[in-house]
Amino acid sequence: MKWITIKRHLRDSLRSLKRNGWMAFAAISGVAVTILLVGISLALVFNVTKLSHDVESDVRVHVLVEPKTTTKQKAKLETELNDLKGVTKVTYSSKANELKKVVSQYGDSFKMFGGDDNPLNDVYTIKATDPEETMAIAKKAAKLDHVAKANYGGDEAKKLFRTMDSVRNWGVGFSVLLLIVAIFLIANTIRITILSRRNEIEIMRLVGATRWYIRWPFILEGAWTGLLGAIVPLVIIDLGYANVFRAVGRQLASSGYSLMTPGQLIWPLNLTLVVVAMLIGAFGAAISMRRFLKV
Amino acid sequence: MKWITIKRHLRDSLRSLKRNGWMAFAAISGVAVTILLVGISLALVFNVTKLSHDVESDVRVHVLVEPKTTTKQKAKLETELNDLKGVTKVTYSSKANELKKVVSQYGDSFKMFGGDDNPLNDVYTIKATDPEETMAIAKKAAKLDHVAKANYGGDEAKKLFRTMDSVRNWGVGFSVLLLIVAIFLIANTIRITILSRRNEIEIMRLVGATRWYIRWPFILEGAWTGLLGAIVPLVIIDLGYANVFRAVGRQLASSGYSLMTPGQLIWPLNLTLVVVAMLIGAFGAAISMRRFLKV
Amino acid sequence: MLKLLNVEMRYPNGVSALKNVTLTVEQGEFVYLVGHSGAGKSTLIKLLYRELVPTSGFIQINNFDLRQMKEHQVPQLRRTLGVVFQDFKLLPKMTVGENIGYALQVIGKSDAEIKEAVEQVLNDVGLEKQADHFPNELSGGQQQRVAIARAIVNRPKILIADEPTGNLDPQTTEGIMDILQRINGRGTTVIMATHNQQIVDELPHRVLEISGGKIIRDEQGGQYTHEVDNNQKTPAR
Amino acid sequence: MLKLLNVEMRYPNGVSALKNVTLTVEQGEFVYLVGHSGAGKSTLIKLLYRELVPTSGFIQINNFDLRQMKEHQVPQLRRTLGVVFQDFKLLPKMTVGENIGYALQVIGKSDAEIKEAVEQVLNDVGLEKQADHFPNELSGGQQQRVAIARAIVNRPKILIADEPTGNLDPQTTEGIMDILQRINGRGTTVIMATHNQQIVDELPHRVLEISGGKIIRDEQGGQYTHEVDNNQKTPAR
Ligand SMILES: Nc1ncnc2c1ncn2[C@@H]1O[C@H](COP(=O)(O)OP(=O)(O)OP(=O)(O)O)[C@@H](O)[C@H]1O
Ligand SMILES: Nc1ncnc2c1ncn2[C@@H]1O[C@H](COP(=O)(O)OP(=O)(O)OP(=O)(O)O)[C@@H](O)[C@H]1O
Ligand SMILES: [Mg+2]
Ligand SMILES: [Mg+2]
């Protein structure tokens, strides 16, 4: 394509957008509202996914140390545990400490088992980098010297993993549905505006314009509609998310969970949605015109 | 309005819908996709709300019976507990039984406390009708004779309630956002189709039609567009939900949770969405026409 | 009765299309509106059925004061008028029969009355076979005749026709003029913008000539051309 | 050169608009197409620029075989033609200047060339002041002149005009006819459907008369009316 042709297509597309007034405005606001919904939903789903991982990371491996293990042996064990693949953090809790937990849960009657009567074990608690590896770590830890038993909540944890997995699956499924719906809605909006301009297209053909010469300005106009439609909702989402992050972040702080930071979320989201909106606008226009450019 | 006029408006609106072919089809499919999204989302949110209540109902009050309470006294206590307001179910677990739980959690070393050494209490577990009343029940139960202590998980439970509350709030917030978006999108679609027909409206005015005579067929056409647009997605949702209910129901069965039955969900959802779609279509048309019918 | 007093019309883009037009037409008159392309004929006509509201001045038609009247009265005014638009303005999604019937439907005629009147008028303009066709399936002249049929079907007190024979052959034109004269004979005022010199010259009526937005000639039984005005260039035909 | 052989045109709704039309027009000829409203003139014209494809028969124009040609070649054909459509077909969102410029833009002319050509042609049709107006801000006759300007601006080999003077006063009509004759004098074939008896009679050229979809007369230097055909009713004008 020659440079002058490209310039003309650009000019024609912008001019048409401007002169189509209400129609263009309606199309842009249709895109805007769709993008707003998609943006908010994706931000939600991304955070639910993140939180589900956070929850899973709360599952720890408890390594019970054999009674009568010496301090030196324990030190060696701790090093070995730290060296296991996928381990982030190892914390120690003496059996006295463990007893306190039992007492707080089952009542003071258990206090009588203090001191040497204490039937409990010293415990190392291991946090895994990736919750998926918890099980593997437990198995490896169990084989180390001086380890009585290594468990990670067993069925409870498996159930939690399953639940979080299905939360994520529903989230992904919902996002995909939403994206498909958004693509359809934006393309459909563009389609209706183009349907209403079939006469224009007809006239252009009658005065000798080739199909691509007619198509380009419409495709570009579709892309601008997508772009303009994406800007406002994305600004709203960006500002809104920064606020939500601050507010919810404070609430969550005590629990140890956290939302995605605005930095992590906003740029990928903005970039994706702008590009998607422009592409859908352009493709929507191209596809909608096929009918009129056939014969 | 005279009967013949109503008949004409009905006829004109249906005729116009039929003859507007692709444009009408595009508008209807826009409505359909929007309703599909709203329907699925509402079904999801309703179930999340229900599940969050189910989870809350899992919070029980544990009533520890004083040691040395006789069987007769225990029977009386059980009756009294059953008579408390808001209590659904009372189950009994002997202290021997309780010990088994401890052993399974903390290891065989606790087996030595079997028999008379058992420091635990007999326990009544109470399920409340409404999870919100759990706390009140615990308080009342604590005051009964022979009760050592009545607790309900304390902070843990409060945290759970808070979490479930915010899950529900987000769900409601999201539903409201979604409904507003849907209303806007459907009205906007109708608006674009009407913008593209301003010439028609202009001509009708020029041959002496009053504003309401012009408006009615467009309003009715908007309502049919809403109706036709709602039917297909609702059929899909109805059939789909029946399947999801069966599949997910089986998975959940073991956990004691359950989805809303199709009977509970489908009719309210269908009715609401059909009515909403028709109203938005009609109002969307009426509002979009204002501009053309002013001067 | 139709009366204009010092009417001025300036379009939003600044074009001044009518300047200080004063005019009276009695019930039952037949008036030709002539003038060059762009002189202001259609603008004057659009003022009569209130598609346009004048920038200043006074217009009265069939006892409606067009500047004072409320928006909801406009349909009442238009129902006393029959208008043939220069660009036809047919409803694209209605058949020929429905287009004509619509003008009767809005004034609440019964289906039977509509059916009969539509058949009659389509016969008059020679389109009985096209009743169920859509406008885009008609030739230019056929569309123009549908527009004429719609304008006369409800027997208006004033018939306003903007260039009603521009797309018609001489023979069909003659048929249409017969109809217009017949309607005029029954007491309907006819106001007709036209470029057809032969019609004006051979069927003499009152002639109003507009030039540059001003009425420059108002002559009973006048001819199409006027020596004084057009002497720059001898009209070839 | 333009050639039709046994061309039949039946519309989707069953109307048979052209029957067995055979016709040859040499480069540089000037042809009037006459006939009653609905005779088939516009249909014939639409076949020439391939808005319609004939039900059967053969059409050749400027070495394009219109039945065999590929879809992507159609723009090539149309660029060798200038067409004045009966309903003008102006692009509503483009100004007068842009509308005319568009026909040059699609064949890749430079902005400077376009500007000059548009100014020139607007001058020819007397609309230099309306260059920046939109079509809906023009009178009927002005719109028609824009359509004519667009058709002639790219100096086509064949100019096809469907009723190009229906909305013009006699004086403007004369100006347009001057232009068409001048173009024809430079070697452009002109095919013009018209109802204007005076033009046909006073500027004699080849006359093709269509009636009921058939060519019933093909006469060099013929008159508008033909005694044999129209004897049922004496044309009044
Ligand atoms: N909607 C409009 N906006 C701006 N200017 C307009 C508008 N309509 C017409 N004009 C201008 O007003 C003037 C008078 O136009 P009008 O349509 O009344 O002419 P006319 O006498 O009917 O011409 P014709 O015989 O060509 O139909 C013209 O110069 C035209 O360009
Ligand atoms: N798109 C169409 N679909 C169906 N029938 C049509 C269509 N266009 C034209 N016709 C019919 O074909 C016949 C010829 O129409 P055409 O437009 O060729 O007439 P014309 O000679 O141009 O008439 P006019 O002088 O009124 O413009 C008419 O009977 C008309 O009703
Ligand atoms: Mg006019
Ligand atoms: Mg024609």
Short mmCIF file of C-alpha atoms in Angstrom, two decimals, chain A residues 107-288:
data_model
loop_
_atom_site.label_atom_id
_atom_site.label_comp_id
_atom_site.label_asym_id
_atom_site.label_seq_id
_atom_site.Cartn_x
_atom_site.Cartn_y
_atom_site.Cartn_z
CA GLY A 107 -8.82 -27.42 78.18
CA ASP A 108 -6.65 -27.17 81.28
CA SER A 109 -7.04 -30.82 82.18
CA PHE A 110 -4.11 -31.48 79.84
CA LYS A 111 -1.77 -29.31 81.88
CA MET A 112 -1.01 -32.29 84.07
CA PHE A 113 1.07 -33.76 81.27
CA GLY A 114 3.65 -31.00 81.47
CA GLY A 115 7.38 -31.57 81.97
CA ASP A 116 8.67 -35.10 81.50
CA ASP A 117 5.18 -36.58 81.21
CA ASN A 118 4.71 -34.67 78.00
CA PRO A 119 3.85 -37.30 75.38
CA LEU A 120 4.28 -34.90 72.50
CA ASN A 121 7.19 -34.43 70.09
CA ASP A 122 9.31 -31.50 69.16
CA VAL A 123 8.09 -30.28 65.81
CA TYR A 124 9.60 -28.62 62.74
CA THR A 125 7.06 -26.82 60.59
CA ILE A 126 7.99 -26.48 56.94
CA LYS A 127 6.55 -24.04 54.46
CA ALA A 128 6.81 -24.97 50.78
CA THR A 129 7.55 -22.53 47.98
CA ASP A 130 4.85 -24.11 45.89
CA PRO A 131 1.90 -25.66 47.70
CA GLU A 132 1.79 -28.42 45.09
CA GLU A 133 5.09 -29.74 46.44
CA THR A 134 3.90 -30.06 50.01
CA MET A 135 3.25 -33.75 49.62
CA ALA A 136 6.64 -34.45 48.05
CA ILE A 137 8.41 -32.57 50.81
CA ALA A 138 6.55 -34.52 53.47
CA LYS A 139 7.65 -37.79 51.91
CA LYS A 140 11.28 -36.77 51.70
CA ALA A 141 11.30 -35.37 55.24
CA ALA A 142 9.90 -38.62 56.59
CA LYS A 143 12.99 -40.47 55.37
CA LEU A 144 15.50 -38.27 57.17
CA ASP A 145 17.26 -39.44 60.36
CA HIS A 146 15.53 -38.78 63.67
CA VAL A 147 12.19 -38.06 62.10
CA ALA A 148 9.31 -39.88 63.77
CA LYS A 149 6.66 -38.81 61.29
CA ALA A 150 6.04 -36.07 58.71
CA ASN A 151 2.47 -35.09 57.95
CA TYR A 152 0.71 -32.18 56.31
CA GLY A 153 -2.87 -32.35 57.43
CA GLY A 154 -3.62 -35.34 55.25
CA ASP A 155 -7.19 -35.51 53.99
CA GLU A 156 -7.99 -32.01 55.24
CA ALA A 157 -5.22 -30.56 53.09
CA LYS A 158 -6.15 -32.66 50.09
CA LYS A 159 -9.71 -31.41 50.40
CA LEU A 160 -8.49 -27.82 50.64
CA PHE A 161 -6.33 -28.28 47.55
CA ARG A 162 -9.30 -29.72 45.69
CA THR A 163 -11.55 -26.85 46.77
CA MET A 164 -9.04 -24.20 45.77
CA ASP A 165 -8.46 -25.98 42.48
CA SER A 166 -12.14 -25.88 41.69
CA VAL A 167 -12.37 -22.23 42.75
CA ARG A 168 -9.63 -21.50 40.25
CA ASN A 169 -11.22 -23.62 37.54
CA TRP A 170 -14.55 -21.83 37.94
CA GLY A 171 -12.68 -18.53 37.87
CA VAL A 172 -10.88 -19.38 34.66
CA GLY A 173 -14.05 -20.78 33.12
CA PHE A 174 -15.94 -17.65 34.04
CA SER A 175 -13.21 -15.41 32.62
CA VAL A 176 -13.21 -17.31 29.37
CA LEU A 177 -17.00 -17.09 29.13
CA LEU A 178 -16.81 -13.40 29.89
CA LEU A 179 -14.16 -12.78 27.27
CA ILE A 180 -16.15 -14.62 24.63
CA VAL A 181 -19.24 -12.66 25.58
CA ALA A 182 -17.29 -9.40 25.44
CA ILE A 183 -15.83 -10.22 22.06
CA PHE A 184 -19.26 -11.00 20.75
CA LEU A 185 -20.88 -7.90 22.25
CA ILE A 186 -18.26 -5.50 20.94
CA ALA A 187 -18.24 -7.08 17.50
CA ASN A 188 -22.04 -7.07 17.50
CA THR A 189 -22.20 -3.39 18.35
CA ILE A 190 -19.81 -2.60 15.52
CA ARG A 191 -21.86 -4.86 13.27
CA ILE A 192 -25.07 -2.97 13.91
CA THR A 193 -23.43 0.37 13.15
CA ILE A 194 -22.08 -1.04 9.91
CA LEU A 195 -25.41 -2.59 8.97
CA SER A 196 -26.90 0.86 9.26
CA ARG A 197 -24.33 2.17 6.82
CA ARG A 198 -24.80 -0.33 4.04
CA ASN A 199 -25.94 2.43 1.70
CA GLU A 200 -22.68 4.25 2.13
CA ILE A 201 -20.73 1.10 1.34
CA GLU A 202 -22.94 0.48 -1.66
CA ILE A 203 -22.27 3.97 -3.02
CA MET A 204 -18.53 3.61 -2.54
CA ARG A 205 -18.59 0.46 -4.59
CA LEU A 206 -20.64 2.11 -7.30
CA VAL A 207 -18.09 4.86 -7.82
CA GLY A 208 -15.31 2.35 -8.38
CA ALA A 209 -13.65 1.82 -5.00
CA THR A 210 -12.01 -1.58 -4.56
CA ARG A 211 -13.09 -3.74 -1.68
CA TRP A 212 -9.98 -3.09 0.34
CA TYR A 213 -10.16 0.62 -0.31
CA ILE A 214 -13.63 0.61 1.22
CA ARG A 215 -12.71 -1.78 3.99
CA TRP A 216 -9.70 -0.08 5.50
CA PRO A 217 -11.34 3.08 6.83
CA PHE A 218 -14.11 0.98 8.38
CA ILE A 219 -11.58 -1.37 9.95
CA LEU A 220 -9.61 1.55 11.33
CA GLU A 221 -12.80 3.17 12.57
CA GLY A 222 -13.60 -0.08 14.36
CA ALA A 223 -10.16 -0.03 15.95
CA TRP A 224 -10.57 3.57 17.11
CA THR A 225 -13.96 2.73 18.53
CA GLY A 226 -12.32 -0.07 20.49
CA LEU A 227 -9.49 2.19 21.64
CA LEU A 228 -11.69 5.08 22.70
CA GLY A 229 -14.11 2.65 24.31
CA ALA A 230 -11.32 1.09 26.37
CA ILE A 231 -9.71 4.24 27.71
CA VAL A 232 -12.37 5.50 30.12
CA PRO A 233 -13.17 2.18 31.81
CA LEU A 234 -9.50 1.37 32.19
CA VAL A 235 -8.80 4.68 33.90
CA ILE A 236 -11.73 3.96 36.22
CA ILE A 237 -10.45 0.46 36.95
CA ASP A 238 -6.89 1.65 37.54
CA LEU A 239 -7.90 4.32 40.01
CA GLY A 240 -10.55 2.11 41.61
CA TYR A 241 -8.15 -0.78 42.05
CA ALA A 242 -5.55 1.36 43.78
CA ASN A 243 -8.23 2.29 46.32
CA VAL A 244 -9.57 -1.22 46.78
CA PHE A 245 -6.04 -2.47 47.21
CA ARG A 246 -5.43 0.00 50.00
CA ALA A 247 -8.76 -0.63 51.76
CA VAL A 248 -8.91 -4.41 51.45
CA GLY A 249 -5.17 -4.69 51.97
CA ARG A 250 -5.53 -3.23 55.46
CA GLN A 251 -8.33 -5.65 56.30
CA LEU A 252 -6.36 -8.63 55.07
CA ALA A 253 -3.06 -7.57 56.63
CA SER A 254 -3.63 -9.53 59.89
CA SER A 255 -4.47 -12.75 58.07
CA GLY A 256 -1.20 -12.80 56.13
CA TYR A 257 -2.99 -12.85 52.80
CA SER A 258 -2.62 -10.04 50.26
CA LEU A 259 -4.14 -8.80 47.00
CA MET A 260 -2.11 -8.36 43.83
CA THR A 261 -0.40 -5.00 43.95
CA PRO A 262 -1.67 -2.38 41.47
CA GLY A 263 1.73 -2.61 39.81
CA GLN A 264 1.31 -6.33 39.18
CA LEU A 265 -2.27 -6.05 37.98
CA ILE A 266 -2.78 -2.78 36.16
CA TRP A 267 -0.30 -2.84 33.32
CA PRO A 268 -0.94 -6.34 32.03
CA LEU A 269 -4.69 -5.73 32.35
CA ASN A 270 -4.64 -2.38 30.55
CA LEU A 271 -2.42 -3.56 27.76
CA THR A 272 -4.42 -6.73 27.19
CA LEU A 273 -7.77 -5.00 27.19
CA VAL A 274 -6.74 -2.12 24.93
CA VAL A 275 -5.24 -4.48 22.40
CA VAL A 276 -8.21 -6.83 22.63
CA ALA A 277 -10.72 -3.98 22.23
CA MET A 278 -8.93 -2.60 19.19
CA LEU A 279 -8.57 -5.99 17.57
CA ILE A 280 -12.20 -6.87 18.16
CA GLY A 281 -13.28 -3.50 16.81
CA ALA A 282 -11.19 -3.96 13.69
CA PHE A 283 -12.10 -7.58 13.09
CA GLY A 284 -15.73 -6.93 13.94
CA ALA A 285 -15.82 -4.27 11.26
CA ALA A 286 -14.03 -6.44 8.71
CA ILE A 287 -16.34 -9.38 9.30
CA SER A 288 -19.50 -7.30 9.32
#
